mmCIF file of C-alpha atoms in Angstrom:
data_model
loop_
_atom_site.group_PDB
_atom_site.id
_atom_site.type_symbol
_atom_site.label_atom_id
_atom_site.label_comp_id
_atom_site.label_asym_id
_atom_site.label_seq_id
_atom_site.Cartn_x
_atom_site.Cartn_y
_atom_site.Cartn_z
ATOM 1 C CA UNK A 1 16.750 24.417 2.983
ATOM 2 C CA UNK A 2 14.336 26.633 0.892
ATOM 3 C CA UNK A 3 10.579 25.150 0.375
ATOM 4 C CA UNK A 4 11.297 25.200 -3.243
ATOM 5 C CA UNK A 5 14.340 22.363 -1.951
ATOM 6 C CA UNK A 6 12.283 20.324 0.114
ATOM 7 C CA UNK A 7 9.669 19.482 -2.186
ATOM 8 C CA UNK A 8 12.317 18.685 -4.926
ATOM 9 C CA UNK A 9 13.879 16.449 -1.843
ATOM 10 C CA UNK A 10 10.698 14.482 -1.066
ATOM 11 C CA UNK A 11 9.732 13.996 -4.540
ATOM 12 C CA UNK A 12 12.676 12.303 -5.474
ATOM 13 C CA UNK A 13 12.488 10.299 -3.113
ATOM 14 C CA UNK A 14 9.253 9.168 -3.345
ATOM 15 C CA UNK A 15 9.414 8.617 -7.106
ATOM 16 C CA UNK A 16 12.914 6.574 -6.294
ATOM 17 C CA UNK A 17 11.456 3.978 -3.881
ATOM 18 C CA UNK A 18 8.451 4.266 -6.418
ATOM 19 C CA UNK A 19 10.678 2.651 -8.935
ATOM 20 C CA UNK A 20 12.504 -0.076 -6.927
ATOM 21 C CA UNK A 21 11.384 -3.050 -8.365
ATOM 22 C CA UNK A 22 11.271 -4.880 -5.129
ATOM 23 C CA UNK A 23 8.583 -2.449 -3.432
ATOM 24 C CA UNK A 24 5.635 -3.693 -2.807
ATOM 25 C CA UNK A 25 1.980 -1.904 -2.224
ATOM 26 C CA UNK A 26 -1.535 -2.469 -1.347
ATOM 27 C CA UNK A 27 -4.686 -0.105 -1.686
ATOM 28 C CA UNK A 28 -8.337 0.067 -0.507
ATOM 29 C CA UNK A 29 -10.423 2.127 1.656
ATOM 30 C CA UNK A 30 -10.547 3.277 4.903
ATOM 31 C CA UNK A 31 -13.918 4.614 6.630
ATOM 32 C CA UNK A 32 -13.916 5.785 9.893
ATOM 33 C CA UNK A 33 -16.580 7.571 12.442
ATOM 34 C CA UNK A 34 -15.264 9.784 14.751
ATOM 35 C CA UNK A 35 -17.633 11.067 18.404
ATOM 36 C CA UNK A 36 -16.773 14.022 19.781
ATOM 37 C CA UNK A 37 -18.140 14.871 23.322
ATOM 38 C CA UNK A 38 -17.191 18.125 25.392
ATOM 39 C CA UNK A 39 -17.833 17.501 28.850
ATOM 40 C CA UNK A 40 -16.886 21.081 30.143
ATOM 41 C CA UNK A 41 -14.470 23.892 29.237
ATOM 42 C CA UNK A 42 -11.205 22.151 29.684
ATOM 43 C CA UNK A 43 -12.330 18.679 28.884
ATOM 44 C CA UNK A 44 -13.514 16.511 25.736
ATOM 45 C CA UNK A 45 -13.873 12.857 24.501
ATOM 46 C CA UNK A 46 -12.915 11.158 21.492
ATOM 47 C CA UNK A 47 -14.276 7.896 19.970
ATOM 48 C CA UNK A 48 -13.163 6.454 16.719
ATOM 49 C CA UNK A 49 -14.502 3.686 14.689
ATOM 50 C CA UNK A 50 -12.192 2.722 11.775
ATOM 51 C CA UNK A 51 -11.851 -0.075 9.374
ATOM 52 C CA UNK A 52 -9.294 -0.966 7.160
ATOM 53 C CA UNK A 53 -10.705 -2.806 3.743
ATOM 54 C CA UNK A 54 -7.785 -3.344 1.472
ATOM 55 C CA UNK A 55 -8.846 -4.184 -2.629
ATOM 56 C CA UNK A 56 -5.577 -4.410 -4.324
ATOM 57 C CA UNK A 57 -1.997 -5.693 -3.513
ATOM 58 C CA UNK A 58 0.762 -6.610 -4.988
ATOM 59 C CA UNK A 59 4.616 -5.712 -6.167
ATOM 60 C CA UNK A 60 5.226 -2.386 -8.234
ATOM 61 C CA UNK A 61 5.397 -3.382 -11.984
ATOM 62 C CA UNK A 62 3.987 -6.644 -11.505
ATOM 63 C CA UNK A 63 -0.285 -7.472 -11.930
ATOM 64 C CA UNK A 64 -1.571 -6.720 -8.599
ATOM 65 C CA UNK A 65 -4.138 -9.106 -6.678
ATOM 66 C CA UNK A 66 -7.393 -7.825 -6.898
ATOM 67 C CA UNK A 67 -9.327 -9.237 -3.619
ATOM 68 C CA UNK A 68 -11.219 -7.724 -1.049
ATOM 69 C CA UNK A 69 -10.008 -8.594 2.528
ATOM 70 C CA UNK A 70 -10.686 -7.083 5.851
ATOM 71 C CA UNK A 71 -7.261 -6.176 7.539
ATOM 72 C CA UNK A 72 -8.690 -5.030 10.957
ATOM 73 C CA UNK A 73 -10.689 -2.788 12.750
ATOM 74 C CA UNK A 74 -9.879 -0.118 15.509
ATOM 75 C CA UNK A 75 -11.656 1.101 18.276
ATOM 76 C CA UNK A 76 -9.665 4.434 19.770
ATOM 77 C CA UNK A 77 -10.204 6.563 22.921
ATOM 78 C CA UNK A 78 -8.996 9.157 23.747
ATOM 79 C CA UNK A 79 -9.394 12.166 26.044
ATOM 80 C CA UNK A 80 -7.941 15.632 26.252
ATOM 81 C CA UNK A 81 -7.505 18.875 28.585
ATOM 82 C CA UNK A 82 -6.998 22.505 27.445
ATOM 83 C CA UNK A 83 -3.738 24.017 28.583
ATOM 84 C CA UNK A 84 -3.630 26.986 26.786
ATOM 85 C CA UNK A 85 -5.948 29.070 23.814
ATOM 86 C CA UNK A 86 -5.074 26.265 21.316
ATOM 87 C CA UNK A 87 -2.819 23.562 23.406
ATOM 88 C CA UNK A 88 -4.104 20.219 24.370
ATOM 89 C CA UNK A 89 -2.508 17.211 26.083
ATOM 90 C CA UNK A 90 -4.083 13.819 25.270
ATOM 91 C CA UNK A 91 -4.452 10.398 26.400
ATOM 92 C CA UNK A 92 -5.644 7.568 24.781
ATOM 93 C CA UNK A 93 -6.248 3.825 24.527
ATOM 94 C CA UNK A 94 -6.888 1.679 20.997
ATOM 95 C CA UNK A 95 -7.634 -1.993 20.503
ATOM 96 C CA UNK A 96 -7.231 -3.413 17.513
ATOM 97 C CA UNK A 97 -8.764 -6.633 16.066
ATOM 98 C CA UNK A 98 -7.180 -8.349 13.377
ATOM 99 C CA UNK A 99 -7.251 -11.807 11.916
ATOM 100 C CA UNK A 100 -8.403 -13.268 15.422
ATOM 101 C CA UNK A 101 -5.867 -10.924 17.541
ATOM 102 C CA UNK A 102 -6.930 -8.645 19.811
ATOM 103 C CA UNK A 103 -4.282 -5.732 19.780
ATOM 104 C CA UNK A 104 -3.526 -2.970 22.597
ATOM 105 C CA UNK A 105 -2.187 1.074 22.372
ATOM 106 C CA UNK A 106 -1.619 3.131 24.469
ATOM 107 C CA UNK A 107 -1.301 7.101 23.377
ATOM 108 C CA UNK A 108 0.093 10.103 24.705
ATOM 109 C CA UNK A 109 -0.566 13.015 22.840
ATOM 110 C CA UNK A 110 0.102 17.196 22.647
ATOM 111 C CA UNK A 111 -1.306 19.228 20.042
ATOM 112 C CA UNK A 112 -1.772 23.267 19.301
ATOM 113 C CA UNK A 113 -3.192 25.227 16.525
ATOM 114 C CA UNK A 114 -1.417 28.282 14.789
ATOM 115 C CA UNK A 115 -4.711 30.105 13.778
ATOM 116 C CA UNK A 116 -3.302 32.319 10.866
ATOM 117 C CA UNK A 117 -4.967 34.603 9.041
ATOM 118 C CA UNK A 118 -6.341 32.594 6.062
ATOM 119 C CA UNK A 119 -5.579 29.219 7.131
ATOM 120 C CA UNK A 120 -4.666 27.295 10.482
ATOM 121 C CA UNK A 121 -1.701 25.181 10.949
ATOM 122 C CA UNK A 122 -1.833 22.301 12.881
ATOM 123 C CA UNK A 123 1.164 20.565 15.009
ATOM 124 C CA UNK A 124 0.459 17.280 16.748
ATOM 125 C CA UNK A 125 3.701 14.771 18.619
ATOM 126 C CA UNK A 126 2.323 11.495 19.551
ATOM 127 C CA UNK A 127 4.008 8.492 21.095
ATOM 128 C CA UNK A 128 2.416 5.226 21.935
ATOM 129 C CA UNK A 129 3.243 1.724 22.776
ATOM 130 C CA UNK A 130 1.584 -1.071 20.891
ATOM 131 C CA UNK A 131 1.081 -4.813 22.673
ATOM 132 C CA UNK A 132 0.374 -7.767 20.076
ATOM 133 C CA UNK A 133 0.537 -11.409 21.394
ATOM 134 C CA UNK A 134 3.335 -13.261 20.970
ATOM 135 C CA UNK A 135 5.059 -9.718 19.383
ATOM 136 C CA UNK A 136 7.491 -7.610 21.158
ATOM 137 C CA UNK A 137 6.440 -3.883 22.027
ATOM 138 C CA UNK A 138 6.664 -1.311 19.420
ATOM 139 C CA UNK A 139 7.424 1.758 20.359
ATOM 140 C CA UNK A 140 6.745 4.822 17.893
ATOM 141 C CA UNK A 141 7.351 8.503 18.117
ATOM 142 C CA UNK A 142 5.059 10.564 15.640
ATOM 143 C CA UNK A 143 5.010 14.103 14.497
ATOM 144 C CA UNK A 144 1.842 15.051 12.421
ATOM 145 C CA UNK A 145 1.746 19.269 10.337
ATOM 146 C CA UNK A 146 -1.502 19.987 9.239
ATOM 147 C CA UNK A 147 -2.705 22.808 7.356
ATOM 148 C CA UNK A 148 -6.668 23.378 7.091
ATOM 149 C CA UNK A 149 -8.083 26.422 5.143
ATOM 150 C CA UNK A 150 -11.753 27.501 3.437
ATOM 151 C CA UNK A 151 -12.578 27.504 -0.527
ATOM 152 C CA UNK A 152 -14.236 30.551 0.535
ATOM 153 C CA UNK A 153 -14.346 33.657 2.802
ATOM 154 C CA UNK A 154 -11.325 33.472 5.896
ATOM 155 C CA UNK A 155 -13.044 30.866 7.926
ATOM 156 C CA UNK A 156 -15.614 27.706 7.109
ATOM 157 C CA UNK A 157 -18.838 27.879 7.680
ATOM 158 C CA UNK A 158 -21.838 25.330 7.592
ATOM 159 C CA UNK A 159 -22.555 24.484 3.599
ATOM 160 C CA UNK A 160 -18.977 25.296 3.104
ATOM 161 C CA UNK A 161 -15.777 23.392 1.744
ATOM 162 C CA UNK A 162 -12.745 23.500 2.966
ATOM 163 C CA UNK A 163 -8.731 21.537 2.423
ATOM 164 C CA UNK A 164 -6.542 20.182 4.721
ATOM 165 C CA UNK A 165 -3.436 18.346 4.385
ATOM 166 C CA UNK A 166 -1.439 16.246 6.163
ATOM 167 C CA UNK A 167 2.186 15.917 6.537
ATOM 168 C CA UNK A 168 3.552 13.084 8.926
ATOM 169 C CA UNK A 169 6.619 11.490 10.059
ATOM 170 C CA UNK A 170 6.839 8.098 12.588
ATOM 171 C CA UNK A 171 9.937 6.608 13.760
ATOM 172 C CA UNK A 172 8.968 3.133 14.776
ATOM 173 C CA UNK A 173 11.073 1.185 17.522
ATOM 174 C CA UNK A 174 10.645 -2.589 18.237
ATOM 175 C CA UNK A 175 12.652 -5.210 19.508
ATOM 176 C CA UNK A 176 14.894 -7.753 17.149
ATOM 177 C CA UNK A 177 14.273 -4.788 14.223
ATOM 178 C CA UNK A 178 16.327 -2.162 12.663
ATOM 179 C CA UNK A 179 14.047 1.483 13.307
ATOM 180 C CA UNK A 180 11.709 1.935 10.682
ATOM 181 C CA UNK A 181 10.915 5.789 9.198
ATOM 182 C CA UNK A 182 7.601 6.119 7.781
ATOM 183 C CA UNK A 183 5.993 8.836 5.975
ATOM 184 C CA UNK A 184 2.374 9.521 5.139
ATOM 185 C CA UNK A 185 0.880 12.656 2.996
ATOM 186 C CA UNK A 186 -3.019 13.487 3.004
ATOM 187 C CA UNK A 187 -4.805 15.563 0.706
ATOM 188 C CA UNK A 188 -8.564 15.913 2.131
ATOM 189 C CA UNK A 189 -11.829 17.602 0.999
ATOM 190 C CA UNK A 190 -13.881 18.787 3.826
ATOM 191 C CA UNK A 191 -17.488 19.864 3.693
ATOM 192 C CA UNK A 192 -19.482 21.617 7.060
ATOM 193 C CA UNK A 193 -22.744 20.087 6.998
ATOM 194 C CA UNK A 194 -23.648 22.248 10.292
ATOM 195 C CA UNK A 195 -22.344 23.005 13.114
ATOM 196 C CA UNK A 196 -22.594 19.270 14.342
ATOM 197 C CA UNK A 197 -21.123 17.274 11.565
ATOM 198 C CA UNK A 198 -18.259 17.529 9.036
ATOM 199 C CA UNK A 199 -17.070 15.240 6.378
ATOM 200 C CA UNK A 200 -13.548 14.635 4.807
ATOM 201 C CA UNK A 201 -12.985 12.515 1.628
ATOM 202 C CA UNK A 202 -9.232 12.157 0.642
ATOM 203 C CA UNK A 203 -5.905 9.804 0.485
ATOM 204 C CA UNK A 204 -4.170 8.619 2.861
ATOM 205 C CA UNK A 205 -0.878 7.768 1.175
ATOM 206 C CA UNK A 206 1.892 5.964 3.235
ATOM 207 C CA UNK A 207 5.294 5.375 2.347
ATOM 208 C CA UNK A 208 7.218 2.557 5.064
ATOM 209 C CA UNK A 209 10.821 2.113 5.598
ATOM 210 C CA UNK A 210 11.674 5.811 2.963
ATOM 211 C CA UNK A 211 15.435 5.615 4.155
ATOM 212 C CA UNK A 212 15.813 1.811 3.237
ATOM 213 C CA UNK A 213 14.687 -0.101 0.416
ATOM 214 C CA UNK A 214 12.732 -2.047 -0.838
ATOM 215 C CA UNK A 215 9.846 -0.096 0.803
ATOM 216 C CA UNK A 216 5.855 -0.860 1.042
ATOM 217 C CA UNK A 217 3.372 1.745 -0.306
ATOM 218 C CA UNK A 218 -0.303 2.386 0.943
ATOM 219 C CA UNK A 219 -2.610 4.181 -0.520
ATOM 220 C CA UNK A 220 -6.173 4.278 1.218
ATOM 221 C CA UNK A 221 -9.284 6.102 0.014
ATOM 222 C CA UNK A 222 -10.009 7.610 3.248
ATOM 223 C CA UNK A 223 -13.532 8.523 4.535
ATOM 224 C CA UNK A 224 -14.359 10.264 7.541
ATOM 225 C CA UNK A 225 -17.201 11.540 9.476
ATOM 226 C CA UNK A 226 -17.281 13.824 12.419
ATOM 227 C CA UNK A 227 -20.297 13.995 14.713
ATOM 228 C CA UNK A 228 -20.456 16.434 17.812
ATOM 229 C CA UNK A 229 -22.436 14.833 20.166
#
């Protein structure tokens, strides 16, 4: 399948759950903080702080509900070890609080980095294993493309902007459910403050259950900020 075939592929079917009258969707924001802490060569830290602050909801072609509500908040950890120029193998841990619940994940994680020569491409397969009470475990397998690249010159630099994008697909297992496929695309502005910090301003759009109908669409203003301690 040619790119040119793809693209046609995903747009149609975005743009036919789109019109499915039973689809529902919700939008809002989502700012997160994310630590970063090198602790020698091979090793580093991770801590993120996100929120999820939803504005709108409702069903497509209907009057959404325009209310502000806190969905949850997530605290995520997770560490990782060089084993190669640009592989890493990850481990992490996430609790989630939401509506009263106290929600645990556990993450495994590999990633590399295709540095090309005016842009790098990013490839990162995730599972994890999600505990809620009451809830049977969910099981998910994720694959994540990115592709990152400068508005100027062949690499970033501090007082620079740069684009990345986000492709993703997550095939989501759990107990007394038929497997759910979800998709999620992310356009993002980045800006090098310095060498220590970085922000990314974008949307995070995500499309649940694409091979089924009716389907749920997100779409998040997504804010991010990146701090090298």
């Amino acid at each position: 399948m040619s790119i040119r075939q793809y693209i046609g592929l995903l747009a149609g079917l975005l743009i036919g759950t789109t019109l499915c009258a039973q689809n529902s969707f919700q939008s809002g924001i989502l700012p997160a903080i994310n630590l970063n802490r090198s602790i020698n060569e091979l090793y580093a830290l991770n801590l993120k702080v996100e929120t999820r602050e939803q504005f709108r909801a409702g069903f497509v072609h209907t009057d959404p509900i325009r209310i502000h509500e806190h969905l949850l908040t997530d605290f995520t950890l997770i560490g990782s070890r060089k084993v190669g120029l640009s592989e890493k193998i990850n481990l992490g841990y996430l609790l989630r609080l939401r509506q009263g619940e106290r929600i645990h994940r556990i993450i495994q994680q590999f990633s590399f980095i295709s540095r090309l020569r005016n842009f790098n491409l990013g490839h990162r397969l995730v599972s994890d294993q999600t505990f809620a009470p009451e809830e049977s475990a969910v099981f998910r397998l994720r694959y994540r493309m990115s592709m990152e690249f400068p508005l100027d010159g062949e690499k970033a630099d501090p007082g620079e902007f740069y684009v990345k994008v986000n492709n993703e697909l997550i095939q989501t297992w759990q107990r007394g459910n038929a497997p759910l496929t979800e998709y999620r695309f992310g356009p993002f502005l980045g800006y090098f403050m310095s060498n220590t910090h970085k922000v990314e301003v974008g949307l995070d759009y995500r499309n649940q259950s694409i091979l089924i109908a009716p389907t749920r669409h997100s779409y998040w203003l997504s804010l991010n900020w990146f701090f090298n301690l």
